[in-house]
mmCIF file of C-alpha atoms in Angstrom:
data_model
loop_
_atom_site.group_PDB
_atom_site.id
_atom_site.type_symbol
_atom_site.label_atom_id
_atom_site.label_comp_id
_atom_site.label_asym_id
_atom_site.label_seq_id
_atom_site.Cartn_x
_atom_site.Cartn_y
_atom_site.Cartn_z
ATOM 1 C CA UNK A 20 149.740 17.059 2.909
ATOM 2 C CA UNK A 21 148.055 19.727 0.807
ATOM 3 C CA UNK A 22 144.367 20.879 1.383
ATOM 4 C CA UNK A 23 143.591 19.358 -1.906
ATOM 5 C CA UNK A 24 144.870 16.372 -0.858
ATOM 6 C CA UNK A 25 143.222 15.620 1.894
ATOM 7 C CA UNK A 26 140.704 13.060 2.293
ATOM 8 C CA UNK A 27 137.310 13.616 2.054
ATOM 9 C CA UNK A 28 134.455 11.730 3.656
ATOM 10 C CA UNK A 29 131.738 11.432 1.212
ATOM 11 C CA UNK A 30 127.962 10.659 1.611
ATOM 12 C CA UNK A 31 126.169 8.829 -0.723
ATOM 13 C CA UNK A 32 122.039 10.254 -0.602
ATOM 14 C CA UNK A 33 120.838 7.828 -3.389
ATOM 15 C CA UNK A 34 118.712 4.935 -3.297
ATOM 16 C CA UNK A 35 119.176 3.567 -6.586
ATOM 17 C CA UNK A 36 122.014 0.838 -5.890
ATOM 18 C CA UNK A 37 123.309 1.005 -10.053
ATOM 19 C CA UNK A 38 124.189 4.733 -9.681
ATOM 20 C CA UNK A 39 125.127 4.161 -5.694
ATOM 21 C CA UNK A 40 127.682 1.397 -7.184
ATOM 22 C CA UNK A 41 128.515 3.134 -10.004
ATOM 23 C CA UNK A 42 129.646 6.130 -7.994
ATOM 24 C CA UNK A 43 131.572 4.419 -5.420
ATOM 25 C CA UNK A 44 133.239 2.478 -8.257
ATOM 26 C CA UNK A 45 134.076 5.995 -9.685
ATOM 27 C CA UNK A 46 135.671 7.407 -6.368
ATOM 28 C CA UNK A 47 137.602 4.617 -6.180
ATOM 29 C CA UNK A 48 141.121 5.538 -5.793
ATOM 30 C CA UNK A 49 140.463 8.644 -5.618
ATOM 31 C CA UNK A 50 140.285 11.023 -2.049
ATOM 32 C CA UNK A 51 136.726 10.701 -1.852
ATOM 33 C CA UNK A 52 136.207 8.085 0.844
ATOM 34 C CA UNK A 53 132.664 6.822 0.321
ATOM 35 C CA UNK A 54 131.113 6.089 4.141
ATOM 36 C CA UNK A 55 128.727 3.726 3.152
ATOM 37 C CA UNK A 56 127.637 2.992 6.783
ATOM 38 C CA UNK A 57 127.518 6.946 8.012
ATOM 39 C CA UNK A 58 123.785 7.866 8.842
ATOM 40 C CA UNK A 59 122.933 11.530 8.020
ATOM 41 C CA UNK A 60 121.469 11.425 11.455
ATOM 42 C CA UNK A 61 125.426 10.451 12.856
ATOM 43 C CA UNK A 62 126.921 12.774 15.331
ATOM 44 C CA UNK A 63 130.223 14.938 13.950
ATOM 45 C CA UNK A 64 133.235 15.328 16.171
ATOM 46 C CA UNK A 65 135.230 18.446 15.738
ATOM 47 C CA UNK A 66 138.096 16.516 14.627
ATOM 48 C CA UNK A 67 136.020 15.256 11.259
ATOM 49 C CA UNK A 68 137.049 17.137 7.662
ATOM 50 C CA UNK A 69 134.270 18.642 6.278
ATOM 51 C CA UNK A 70 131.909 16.420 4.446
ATOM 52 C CA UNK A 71 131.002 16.057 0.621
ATOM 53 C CA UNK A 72 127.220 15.104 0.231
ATOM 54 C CA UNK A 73 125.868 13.442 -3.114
ATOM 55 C CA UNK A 74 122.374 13.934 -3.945
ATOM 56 C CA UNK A 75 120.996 11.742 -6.029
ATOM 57 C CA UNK A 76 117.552 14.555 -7.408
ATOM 58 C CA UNK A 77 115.346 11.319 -7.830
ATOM 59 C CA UNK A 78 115.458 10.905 -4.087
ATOM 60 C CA UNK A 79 113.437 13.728 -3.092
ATOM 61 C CA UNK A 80 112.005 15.252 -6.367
ATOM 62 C CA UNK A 81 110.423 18.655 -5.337
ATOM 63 C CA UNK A 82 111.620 17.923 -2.147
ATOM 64 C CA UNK A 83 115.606 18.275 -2.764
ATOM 65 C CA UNK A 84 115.359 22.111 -2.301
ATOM 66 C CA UNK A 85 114.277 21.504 1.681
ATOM 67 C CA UNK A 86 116.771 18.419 1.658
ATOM 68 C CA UNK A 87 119.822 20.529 0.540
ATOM 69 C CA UNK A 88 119.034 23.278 2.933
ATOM 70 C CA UNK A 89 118.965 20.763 5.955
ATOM 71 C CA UNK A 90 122.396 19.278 4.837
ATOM 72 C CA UNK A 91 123.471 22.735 4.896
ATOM 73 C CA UNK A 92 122.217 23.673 8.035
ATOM 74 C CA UNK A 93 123.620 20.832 9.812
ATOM 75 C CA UNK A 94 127.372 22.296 10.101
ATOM 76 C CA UNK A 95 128.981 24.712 8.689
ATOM 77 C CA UNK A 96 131.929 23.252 5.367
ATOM 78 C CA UNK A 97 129.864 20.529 4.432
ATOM 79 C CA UNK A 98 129.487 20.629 0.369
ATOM 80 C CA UNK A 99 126.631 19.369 -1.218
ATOM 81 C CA UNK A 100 126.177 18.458 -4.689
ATOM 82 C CA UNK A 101 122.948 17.278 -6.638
ATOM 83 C CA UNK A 102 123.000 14.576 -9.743
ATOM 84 C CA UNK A 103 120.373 14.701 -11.954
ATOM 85 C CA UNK A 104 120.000 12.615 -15.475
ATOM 86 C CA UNK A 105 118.517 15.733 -16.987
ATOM 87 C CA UNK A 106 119.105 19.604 -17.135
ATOM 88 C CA UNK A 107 115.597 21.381 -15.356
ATOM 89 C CA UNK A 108 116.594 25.307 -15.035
ATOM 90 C CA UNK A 109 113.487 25.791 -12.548
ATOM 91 C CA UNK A 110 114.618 23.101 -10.796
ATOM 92 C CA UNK A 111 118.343 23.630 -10.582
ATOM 93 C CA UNK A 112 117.906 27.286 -9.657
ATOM 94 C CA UNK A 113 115.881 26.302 -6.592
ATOM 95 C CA UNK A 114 118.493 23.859 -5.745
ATOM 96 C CA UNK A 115 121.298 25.805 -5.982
ATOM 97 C CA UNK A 116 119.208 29.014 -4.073
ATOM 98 C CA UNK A 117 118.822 26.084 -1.305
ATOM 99 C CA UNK A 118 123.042 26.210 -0.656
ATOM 100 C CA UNK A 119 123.896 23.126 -2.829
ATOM 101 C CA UNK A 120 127.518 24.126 -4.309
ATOM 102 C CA UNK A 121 126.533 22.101 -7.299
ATOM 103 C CA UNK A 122 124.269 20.870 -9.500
ATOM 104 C CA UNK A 123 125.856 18.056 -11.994
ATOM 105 C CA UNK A 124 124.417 15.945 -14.705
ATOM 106 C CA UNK A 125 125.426 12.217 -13.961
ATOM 107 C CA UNK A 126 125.937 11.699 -18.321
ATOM 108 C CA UNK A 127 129.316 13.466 -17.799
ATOM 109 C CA UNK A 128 132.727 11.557 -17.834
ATOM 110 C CA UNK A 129 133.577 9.552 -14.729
ATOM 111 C CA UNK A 130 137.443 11.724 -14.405
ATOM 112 C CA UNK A 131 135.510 15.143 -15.142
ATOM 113 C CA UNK A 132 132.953 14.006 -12.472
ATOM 114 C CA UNK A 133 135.906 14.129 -10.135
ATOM 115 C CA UNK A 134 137.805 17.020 -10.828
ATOM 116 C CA UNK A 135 134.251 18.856 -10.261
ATOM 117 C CA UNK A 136 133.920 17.641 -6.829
ATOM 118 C CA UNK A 137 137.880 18.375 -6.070
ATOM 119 C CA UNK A 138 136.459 22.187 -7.522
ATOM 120 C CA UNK A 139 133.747 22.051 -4.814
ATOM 121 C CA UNK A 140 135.872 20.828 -2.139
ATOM 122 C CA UNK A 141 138.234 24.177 -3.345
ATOM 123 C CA UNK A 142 134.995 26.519 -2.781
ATOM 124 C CA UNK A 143 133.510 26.593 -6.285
ATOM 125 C CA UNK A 144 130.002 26.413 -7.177
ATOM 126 C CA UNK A 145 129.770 24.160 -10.418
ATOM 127 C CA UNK A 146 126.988 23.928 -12.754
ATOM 128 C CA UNK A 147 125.996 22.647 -16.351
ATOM 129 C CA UNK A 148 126.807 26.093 -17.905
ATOM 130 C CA UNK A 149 126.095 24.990 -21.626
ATOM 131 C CA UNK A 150 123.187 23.385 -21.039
ATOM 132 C CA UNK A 151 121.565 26.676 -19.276
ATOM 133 C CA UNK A 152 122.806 28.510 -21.959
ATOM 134 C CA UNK A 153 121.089 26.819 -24.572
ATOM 135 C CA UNK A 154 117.844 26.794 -22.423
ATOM 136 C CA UNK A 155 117.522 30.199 -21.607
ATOM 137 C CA UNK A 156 118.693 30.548 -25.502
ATOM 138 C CA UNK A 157 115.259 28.358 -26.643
ATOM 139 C CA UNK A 158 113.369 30.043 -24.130
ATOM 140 C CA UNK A 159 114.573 33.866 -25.486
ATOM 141 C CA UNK A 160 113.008 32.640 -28.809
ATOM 142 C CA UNK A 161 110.085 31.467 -27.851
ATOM 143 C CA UNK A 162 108.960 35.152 -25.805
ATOM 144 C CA UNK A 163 109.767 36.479 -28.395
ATOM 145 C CA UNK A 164 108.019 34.635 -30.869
ATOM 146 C CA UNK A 165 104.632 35.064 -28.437
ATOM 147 C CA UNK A 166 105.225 38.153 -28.607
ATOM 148 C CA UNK A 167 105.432 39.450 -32.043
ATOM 149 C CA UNK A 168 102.672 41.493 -33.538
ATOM 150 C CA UNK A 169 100.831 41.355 -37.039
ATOM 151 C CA UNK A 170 103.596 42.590 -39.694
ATOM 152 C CA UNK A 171 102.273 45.897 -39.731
ATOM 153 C CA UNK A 172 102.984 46.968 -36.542
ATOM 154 C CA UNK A 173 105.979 45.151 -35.539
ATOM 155 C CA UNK A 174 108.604 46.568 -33.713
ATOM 156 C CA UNK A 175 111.885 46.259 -32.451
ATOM 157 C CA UNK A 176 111.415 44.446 -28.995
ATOM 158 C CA UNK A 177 113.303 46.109 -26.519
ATOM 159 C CA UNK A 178 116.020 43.549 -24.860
ATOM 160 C CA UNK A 179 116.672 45.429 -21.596
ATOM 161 C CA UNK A 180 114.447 48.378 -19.711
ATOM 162 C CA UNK A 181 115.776 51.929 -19.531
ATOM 163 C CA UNK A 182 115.905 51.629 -15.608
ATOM 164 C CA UNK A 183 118.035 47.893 -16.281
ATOM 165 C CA UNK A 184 120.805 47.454 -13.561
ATOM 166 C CA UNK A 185 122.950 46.666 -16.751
ATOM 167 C CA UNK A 186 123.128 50.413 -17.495
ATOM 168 C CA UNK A 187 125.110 51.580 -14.405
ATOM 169 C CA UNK A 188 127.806 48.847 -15.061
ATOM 170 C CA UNK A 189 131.223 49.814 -16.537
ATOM 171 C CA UNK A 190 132.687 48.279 -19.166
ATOM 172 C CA UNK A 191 135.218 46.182 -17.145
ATOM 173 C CA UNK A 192 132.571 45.347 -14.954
ATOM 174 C CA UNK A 193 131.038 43.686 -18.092
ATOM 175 C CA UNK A 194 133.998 42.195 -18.721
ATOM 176 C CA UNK A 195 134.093 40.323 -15.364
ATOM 177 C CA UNK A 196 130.093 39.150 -15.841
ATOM 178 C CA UNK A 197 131.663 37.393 -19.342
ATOM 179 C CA UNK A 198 134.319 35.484 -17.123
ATOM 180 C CA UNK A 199 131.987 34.443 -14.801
ATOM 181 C CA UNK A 200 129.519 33.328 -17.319
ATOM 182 C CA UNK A 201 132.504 31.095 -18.335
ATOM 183 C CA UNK A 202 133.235 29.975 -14.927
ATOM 184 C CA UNK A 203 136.446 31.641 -14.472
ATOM 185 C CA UNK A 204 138.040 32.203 -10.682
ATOM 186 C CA UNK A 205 139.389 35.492 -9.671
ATOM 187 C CA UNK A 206 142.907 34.501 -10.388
ATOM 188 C CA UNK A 207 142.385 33.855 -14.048
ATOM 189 C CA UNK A 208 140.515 36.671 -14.620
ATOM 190 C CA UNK A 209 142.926 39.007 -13.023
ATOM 191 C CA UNK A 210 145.809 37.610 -15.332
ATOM 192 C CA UNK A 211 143.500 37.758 -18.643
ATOM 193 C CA UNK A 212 141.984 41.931 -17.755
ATOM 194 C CA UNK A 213 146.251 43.021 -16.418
ATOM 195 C CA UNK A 214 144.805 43.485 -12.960
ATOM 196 C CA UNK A 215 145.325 42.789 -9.450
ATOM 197 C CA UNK A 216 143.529 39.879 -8.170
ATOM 198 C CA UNK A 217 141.978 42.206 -5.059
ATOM 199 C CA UNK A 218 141.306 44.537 -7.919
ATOM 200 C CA UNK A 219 138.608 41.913 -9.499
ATOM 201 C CA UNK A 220 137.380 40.767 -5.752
ATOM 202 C CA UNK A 221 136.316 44.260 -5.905
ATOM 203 C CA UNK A 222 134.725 44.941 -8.990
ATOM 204 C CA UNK A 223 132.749 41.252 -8.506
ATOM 205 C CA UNK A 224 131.560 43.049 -5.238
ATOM 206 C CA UNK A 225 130.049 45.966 -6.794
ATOM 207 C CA UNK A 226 128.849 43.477 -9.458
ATOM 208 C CA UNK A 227 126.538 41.762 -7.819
ATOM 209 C CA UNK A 228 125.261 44.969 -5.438
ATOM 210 C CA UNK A 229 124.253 46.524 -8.994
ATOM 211 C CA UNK A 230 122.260 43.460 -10.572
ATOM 212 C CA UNK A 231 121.156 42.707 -6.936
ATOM 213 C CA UNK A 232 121.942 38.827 -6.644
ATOM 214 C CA UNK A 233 123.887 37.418 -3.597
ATOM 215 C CA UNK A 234 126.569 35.212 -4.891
ATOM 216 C CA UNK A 235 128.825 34.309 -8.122
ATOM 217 C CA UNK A 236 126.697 32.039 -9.140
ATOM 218 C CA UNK A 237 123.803 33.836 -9.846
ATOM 219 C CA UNK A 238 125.701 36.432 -11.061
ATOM 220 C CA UNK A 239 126.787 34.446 -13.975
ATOM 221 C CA UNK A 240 122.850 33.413 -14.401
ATOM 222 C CA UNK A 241 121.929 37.145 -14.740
ATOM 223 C CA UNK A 242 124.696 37.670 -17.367
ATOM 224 C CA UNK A 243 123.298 34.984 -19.140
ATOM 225 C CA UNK A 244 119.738 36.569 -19.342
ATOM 226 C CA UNK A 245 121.005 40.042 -19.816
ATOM 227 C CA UNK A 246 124.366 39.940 -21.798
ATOM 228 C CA UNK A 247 125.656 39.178 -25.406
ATOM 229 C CA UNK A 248 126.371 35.344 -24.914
ATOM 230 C CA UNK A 249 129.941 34.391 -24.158
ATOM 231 C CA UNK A 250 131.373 31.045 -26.026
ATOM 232 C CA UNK A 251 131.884 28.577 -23.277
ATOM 233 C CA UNK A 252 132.556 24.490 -23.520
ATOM 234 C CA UNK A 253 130.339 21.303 -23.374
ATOM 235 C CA UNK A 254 131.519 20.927 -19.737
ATOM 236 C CA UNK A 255 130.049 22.241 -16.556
ATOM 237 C CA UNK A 256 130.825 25.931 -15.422
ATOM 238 C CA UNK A 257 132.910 26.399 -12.044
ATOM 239 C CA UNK A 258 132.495 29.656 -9.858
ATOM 240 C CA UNK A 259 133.630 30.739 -6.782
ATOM 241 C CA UNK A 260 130.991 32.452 -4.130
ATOM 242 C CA UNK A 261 131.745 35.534 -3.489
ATOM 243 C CA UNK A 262 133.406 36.824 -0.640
#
């Protein structure tokens, strides 16, 4: 049996019983066995798979940050993933800073729902890509609308600072940050540049030592902010963490 067909025990952190049922209706069939008994205060044998853990955000509110972290803490391969009805950039960024490998909106399709979780189960961190690219879109707009001047004395409004860690990258190394903004793993980036695939594990590295962020994930984020927008789909983004 194949890694990505193994089963997976999955834990169900919502108290609302129409999106508890909903979910285990979804999971139904699939490899995501839904322990509906398993207390997250259970002991773990060596001989349990790692563990899938579904958040539902209402649970905790503010609080989810500090929950996530604890699930993470506990051992070492569990995957956690966070459902909210909403998109909240503050909120998902504190989420996903917390260790949670993804942050999901419970309005997408019951079948994508699952192929996401089989991504996180494979070591990608998923996330609504389109929707925090049309917030940080709205929110570009609106600095810049506070800060225009009189029509006199306006200006062009600088986009990036001279000292910017965008100015020591190369130009393939801006080509990477535009496949990661569309959630693309190493492999598929390597075939669409004509490179090696340890080629692109290497320029991701130096990637995120310039623009100082710790992971894929927030790698793509800072592209986001900082570079010409890249064209990506209605569905959520997928990224591996770096190595």
């Amino acid at each position: 049996m194949t890694r990505e067909a193994l089963p997976v025990q999955t834990i169900l952190v919502c108290k609302n019983s129409m999106l508890r049922e909903g979910l285990k209706h979804t999971l139904s069939g699939t490899r995501f066995t839904v322990q509906a008994d398993l207390a997250l205060d259970a002991p773990y044998t060596s001989e349990v798979m790692p563990a899938l853990y579904i958040v539902d955000i209402h649970l905790h509110q503010s609080g989810t940050a500090d929950f996530v972290r604890g699930l993470k803490e506990r051992r070492e391969g569990d995957r956690v993933v966070v459902l909210a009805e909403e998109f909240d950039q503050e909120g998902m960024m504190s989420i996903m800073q917390a260790g949670a490998d993804g942050y999901c909106l419970s309005t997408v399709a019951c079948e994508v729902l699952v192929k996401y979780l089989d991504l996180v189960m494979m070591g990608e961190t998923v996330f609504p890509a389109a929707a925090l690219l049309s917030n940080l879109a709205t929110s570009d707009r609106s600095y810049r609308a506070d800060r225009v001047a009189p029509a006199e004395s306006v200006e062009a409004l600088p986009t990036i600072s001279v000292g910017a860690p965008i100015r020591t990258l190369s130009s393939r190394e801006a080509e990477i940050l535009h496949c990661l903004m569309q959630g693309a793993p190493n492999k598929i980036i390597a075939r669409k540049l004509d490179v090696a695939e340890a080629t692109v594990k290497v320029h991701i590295k130096a990637i995120l030592r310039k623009i100082r962020v710790t992971n894929r994930t927030q790698a793509a984020m800072w592209a986001v902010a900082h570079l010409p927008s890249a064209t990506t789909d209605d569905g959520l983004s997928s990224s591996r963490q770096a190595d």
